[in-house]
mmCIF file of C-alpha atoms in Angstrom:
data_model
loop_
_atom_site.group_PDB
_atom_site.id
_atom_site.type_symbol
_atom_site.label_atom_id
_atom_site.label_comp_id
_atom_site.label_asym_id
_atom_site.label_seq_id
_atom_site.Cartn_x
_atom_site.Cartn_y
_atom_site.Cartn_z
ATOM 1 C CA THR A 1 -5.258 -9.599 14.981
ATOM 2 C CA ARG A 2 -7.043 -6.959 16.976
ATOM 3 C CA GLN A 3 -5.114 -7.567 20.202
ATOM 4 C CA LEU A 4 -1.803 -7.280 18.381
ATOM 5 C CA SER A 5 -2.915 -4.056 16.695
ATOM 6 C CA GLU A 6 -3.910 -2.599 20.065
ATOM 7 C CA THR A 7 -0.514 -3.598 21.488
ATOM 8 C CA TYR A 8 1.244 -1.826 18.624
ATOM 9 C CA GLY A 9 -0.812 1.295 19.244
ATOM 10 C CA ILE A 10 -0.071 1.308 22.972
ATOM 11 C CA THR A 11 3.654 0.801 22.285
ATOM 12 C CA LEU A 12 3.689 3.778 19.929
ATOM 13 C CA ALA A 13 1.786 5.922 22.421
ATOM 14 C CA VAL A 14 4.416 5.089 25.045
ATOM 15 C CA LEU A 15 7.164 6.150 22.610
ATOM 16 C CA GLY A 16 5.374 9.453 22.035
ATOM 17 C CA ASP A 17 5.014 9.975 25.785
ATOM 18 C CA ALA A 18 8.706 9.207 26.324
ATOM 19 C CA LEU A 19 9.699 11.852 23.788
ATOM 20 C CA GLU A 20 7.550 14.417 25.574
ATOM 21 C CA LEU A 21 9.459 13.733 28.805
ATOM 22 C CA ARG A 22 12.540 15.037 26.995
ATOM 23 C CA ASP A 23 10.807 18.140 25.652
ATOM 24 C CA GLN A 24 8.396 19.238 28.344
ATOM 25 C CA ASP A 25 7.698 22.520 26.548
ATOM 26 C CA THR A 26 5.463 20.566 24.214
ATOM 27 C CA MET A 27 3.823 18.368 26.883
ATOM 28 C CA GLY A 28 0.445 17.139 25.661
ATOM 29 C CA HIS A 29 1.227 17.926 22.013
ATOM 30 C CA THR A 30 1.211 14.285 20.914
ATOM 31 C CA GLU A 31 -2.167 13.465 22.436
ATOM 32 C CA ARG A 32 -3.668 16.644 21.029
ATOM 33 C CA VAL A 33 -2.449 16.021 17.474
ATOM 34 C CA VAL A 34 -3.464 12.372 17.607
ATOM 35 C CA ALA A 35 -7.021 13.360 18.566
ATOM 36 C CA LEU A 36 -7.223 16.255 16.112
ATOM 37 C CA SER A 37 -5.791 14.371 13.130
ATOM 38 C CA GLU A 38 -8.139 11.469 13.824
ATOM 39 C CA SER A 39 -11.109 13.847 13.934
ATOM 40 C CA ILE A 40 -10.079 15.394 10.624
ATOM 41 C CA GLY A 41 -9.542 11.954 9.084
ATOM 42 C CA ARG A 42 -12.915 10.768 10.271
ATOM 43 C CA GLU A 43 -14.603 13.869 8.792
ATOM 44 C CA LEU A 44 -12.851 13.148 5.477
ATOM 45 C CA GLY A 45 -14.186 9.586 5.478
ATOM 46 C CA LEU A 46 -10.955 7.673 6.003
ATOM 47 C CA SER A 47 -11.287 3.941 6.541
ATOM 48 C CA ASP A 48 -10.601 2.382 9.939
ATOM 49 C CA ASP A 49 -7.239 1.126 8.658
ATOM 50 C CA GLU A 50 -6.291 4.592 7.402
ATOM 51 C CA LEU A 51 -7.301 6.118 10.727
ATOM 52 C CA THR A 52 -5.124 3.562 12.534
ATOM 53 C CA HIS A 53 -2.113 4.417 10.342
ATOM 54 C CA LEU A 54 -2.744 8.122 10.863
ATOM 55 C CA ARG A 55 -2.949 7.636 14.641
ATOM 56 C CA TRP A 56 0.188 5.503 14.757
ATOM 57 C CA GLY A 57 2.153 7.997 12.678
ATOM 58 C CA ALA A 58 0.904 10.831 14.881
ATOM 59 C CA TYR A 59 2.156 9.110 18.026
ATOM 60 C CA VAL A 60 5.726 8.947 16.716
ATOM 61 C CA HIS A 61 5.847 11.875 14.289
ATOM 62 C CA ASP A 62 8.577 13.674 16.205
ATOM 63 C CA LEU A 63 10.670 10.648 17.248
ATOM 64 C CA GLY A 64 13.551 11.968 15.141
ATOM 65 C CA LYS A 65 13.897 14.864 17.579
ATOM 66 C CA ILE A 66 15.742 12.403 19.773
ATOM 67 C CA GLY A 67 18.722 13.307 17.538
ATOM 68 C CA VAL A 68 18.335 17.062 18.071
ATOM 69 C CA PRO A 69 20.558 18.482 20.833
ATOM 70 C CA ASP A 70 18.706 19.767 23.920
ATOM 71 C CA ALA A 71 20.203 23.241 23.433
ATOM 72 C CA VAL A 72 18.501 23.454 20.044
ATOM 73 C CA LEU A 73 15.277 21.683 21.011
ATOM 74 C CA ARG A 74 14.680 23.898 24.037
ATOM 75 C CA LYS A 75 16.107 27.148 22.754
ATOM 76 C CA PRO A 76 13.833 30.035 23.824
ATOM 77 C CA GLY A 77 14.705 32.264 20.865
ATOM 78 C CA PRO A 78 15.121 32.011 17.102
ATOM 79 C CA LEU A 79 17.314 29.232 15.757
ATOM 80 C CA THR A 80 20.508 29.993 13.860
ATOM 81 C CA PRO A 81 20.735 28.604 10.304
ATOM 82 C CA ASP A 82 22.887 25.695 11.574
ATOM 83 C CA GLU A 83 20.414 24.940 14.359
ATOM 84 C CA TRP A 84 17.517 25.104 11.926
ATOM 85 C CA ASN A 85 19.362 22.648 9.704
ATOM 86 C CA LEU A 86 19.647 20.236 12.651
ATOM 87 C CA MET A 87 15.946 20.603 13.418
ATOM 88 C CA GLN A 88 14.954 20.010 9.801
ATOM 89 C CA ARG A 89 16.598 16.586 9.906
ATOM 90 C CA HIS A 90 14.160 15.150 12.458
ATOM 91 C CA PRO A 91 11.539 13.838 10.000
ATOM 92 C CA GLU A 92 14.143 11.790 8.106
ATOM 93 C CA GLN A 93 15.813 10.677 11.346
ATOM 94 C CA GLY A 94 12.469 9.516 12.709
ATOM 95 C CA TYR A 95 11.645 7.742 9.471
ATOM 96 C CA HIS A 96 14.973 5.864 9.513
ATOM 97 C CA LEU A 97 14.558 4.901 13.166
ATOM 98 C CA LEU A 98 11.155 3.397 12.472
ATOM 99 C CA GLU A 99 11.384 2.005 8.937
ATOM 100 C CA ARG A 100 12.318 -1.495 10.133
ATOM 101 C CA LEU A 101 9.010 -1.855 11.973
ATOM 102 C CA PHE A 102 6.909 -3.630 9.353
ATOM 103 C CA PHE A 103 3.608 -2.747 11.036
ATOM 104 C CA LEU A 104 4.379 0.961 10.625
ATOM 105 C CA SER A 105 4.937 0.895 6.877
ATOM 106 C CA ASP A 106 1.669 2.707 6.122
ATOM 107 C CA ALA A 107 2.204 5.231 8.951
ATOM 108 C CA LEU A 108 5.719 6.270 8.006
ATOM 109 C CA ASP A 109 4.500 8.911 5.563
ATOM 110 C CA VAL A 110 3.254 10.912 8.554
ATOM 111 C CA VAL A 111 6.658 10.765 10.190
ATOM 112 C CA ARG A 112 8.659 11.566 7.081
ATOM 113 C CA TYR A 113 6.487 14.202 5.421
ATOM 114 C CA HIS A 114 4.668 16.018 8.235
ATOM 115 C CA HIS A 115 6.659 19.235 7.602
ATOM 116 C CA GLU A 116 6.099 19.315 3.851
ATOM 117 C CA ARG A 117 3.927 22.225 2.695
ATOM 118 C CA PHE A 118 1.343 22.350 -0.039
ATOM 119 C CA ASP A 119 3.272 25.229 -1.673
ATOM 120 C CA GLY A 120 6.480 23.174 -1.813
ATOM 121 C CA LYS A 121 8.357 25.247 0.778
ATOM 122 C CA GLY A 122 8.416 22.554 3.453
ATOM 123 C CA TYR A 123 11.017 19.955 4.354
ATOM 124 C CA PRO A 124 12.723 17.516 4.093
ATOM 125 C CA LEU A 125 12.107 17.042 0.337
ATOM 126 C CA GLY A 126 10.183 20.167 -0.706
ATOM 127 C CA LEU A 127 7.205 18.142 -1.932
ATOM 128 C CA SER A 128 4.130 20.084 -3.005
ATOM 129 C CA GLY A 129 0.435 19.532 -3.514
ATOM 130 C CA GLU A 130 -0.638 15.961 -3.987
ATOM 131 C CA GLU A 131 2.975 14.775 -4.002
ATOM 132 C CA ILE A 132 2.559 14.907 -0.226
ATOM 133 C CA PRO A 133 0.786 11.715 0.913
ATOM 134 C CA LEU A 134 -2.740 12.281 2.179
ATOM 135 C CA LEU A 135 -2.116 11.105 5.763
ATOM 136 C CA ALA A 136 0.843 13.468 6.031
ATOM 137 C CA ARG A 137 -1.252 16.365 4.744
ATOM 138 C CA ILE A 138 -4.003 15.641 7.268
ATOM 139 C CA PHE A 139 -1.502 15.361 10.096
ATOM 140 C CA ALA A 140 0.304 18.549 9.047
ATOM 141 C CA VAL A 141 -2.930 20.527 9.480
ATOM 142 C CA ALA A 142 -3.413 19.120 12.999
ATOM 143 C CA ASP A 143 0.244 19.738 13.866
ATOM 144 C CA ALA A 144 0.207 23.333 12.610
ATOM 145 C CA TYR A 145 -3.055 24.085 14.447
ATOM 146 C CA ASP A 146 -1.665 22.709 17.690
ATOM 147 C CA ALA A 147 1.596 24.638 17.294
ATOM 148 C CA MET A 148 -0.279 27.892 16.726
ATOM 149 C CA THR A 149 -2.771 27.466 19.555
ATOM 150 C CA ASN A 150 -0.377 26.429 22.333
ATOM 151 C CA ASP A 151 2.489 28.306 23.960
ATOM 152 C CA ARG A 152 5.991 27.537 22.768
ATOM 153 C CA PRO A 153 9.291 28.598 24.428
ATOM 154 C CA TYR A 154 9.825 31.199 21.722
ATOM 155 C CA ARG A 155 6.262 32.662 21.497
ATOM 156 C CA ARG A 156 2.819 32.808 23.069
ATOM 157 C CA ALA A 157 -0.138 30.933 21.621
ATOM 158 C CA MET A 158 -2.366 32.672 19.105
ATOM 159 C CA SER A 159 -5.919 33.133 20.278
#
């Protein structure tokens, strides 16, 4: 029902907000990527259901970072290879945290594959091209844009 769907969406937004409390360097990131990915999806003609799944996945895309130590998550400089390995686990960790939530089944691709790259050089699986699910590809564009246009602890925003 519609009320249940709205409740799910609010719950996921709260989870996204809670994660941002832990990593205040990216405050506002979730809301920005939710809005941007929805705008892209709408322009591409996604259905209302697809837009809902995209939005829900966007809210919790970085939930797996809960398993990344603060020292790595908030490090102001480049990550060591071991630290980078820890960071690269967050999509799978988020996926496994959320996979039992039946209502998220169509949104989990965003969580699991949002760091895959069209050229196959992404993670966690090194998928390429259309092997990457559409919602994850759309979200990845929004996520990359937001990362480039906002300050991070290790670099200033591009203008």
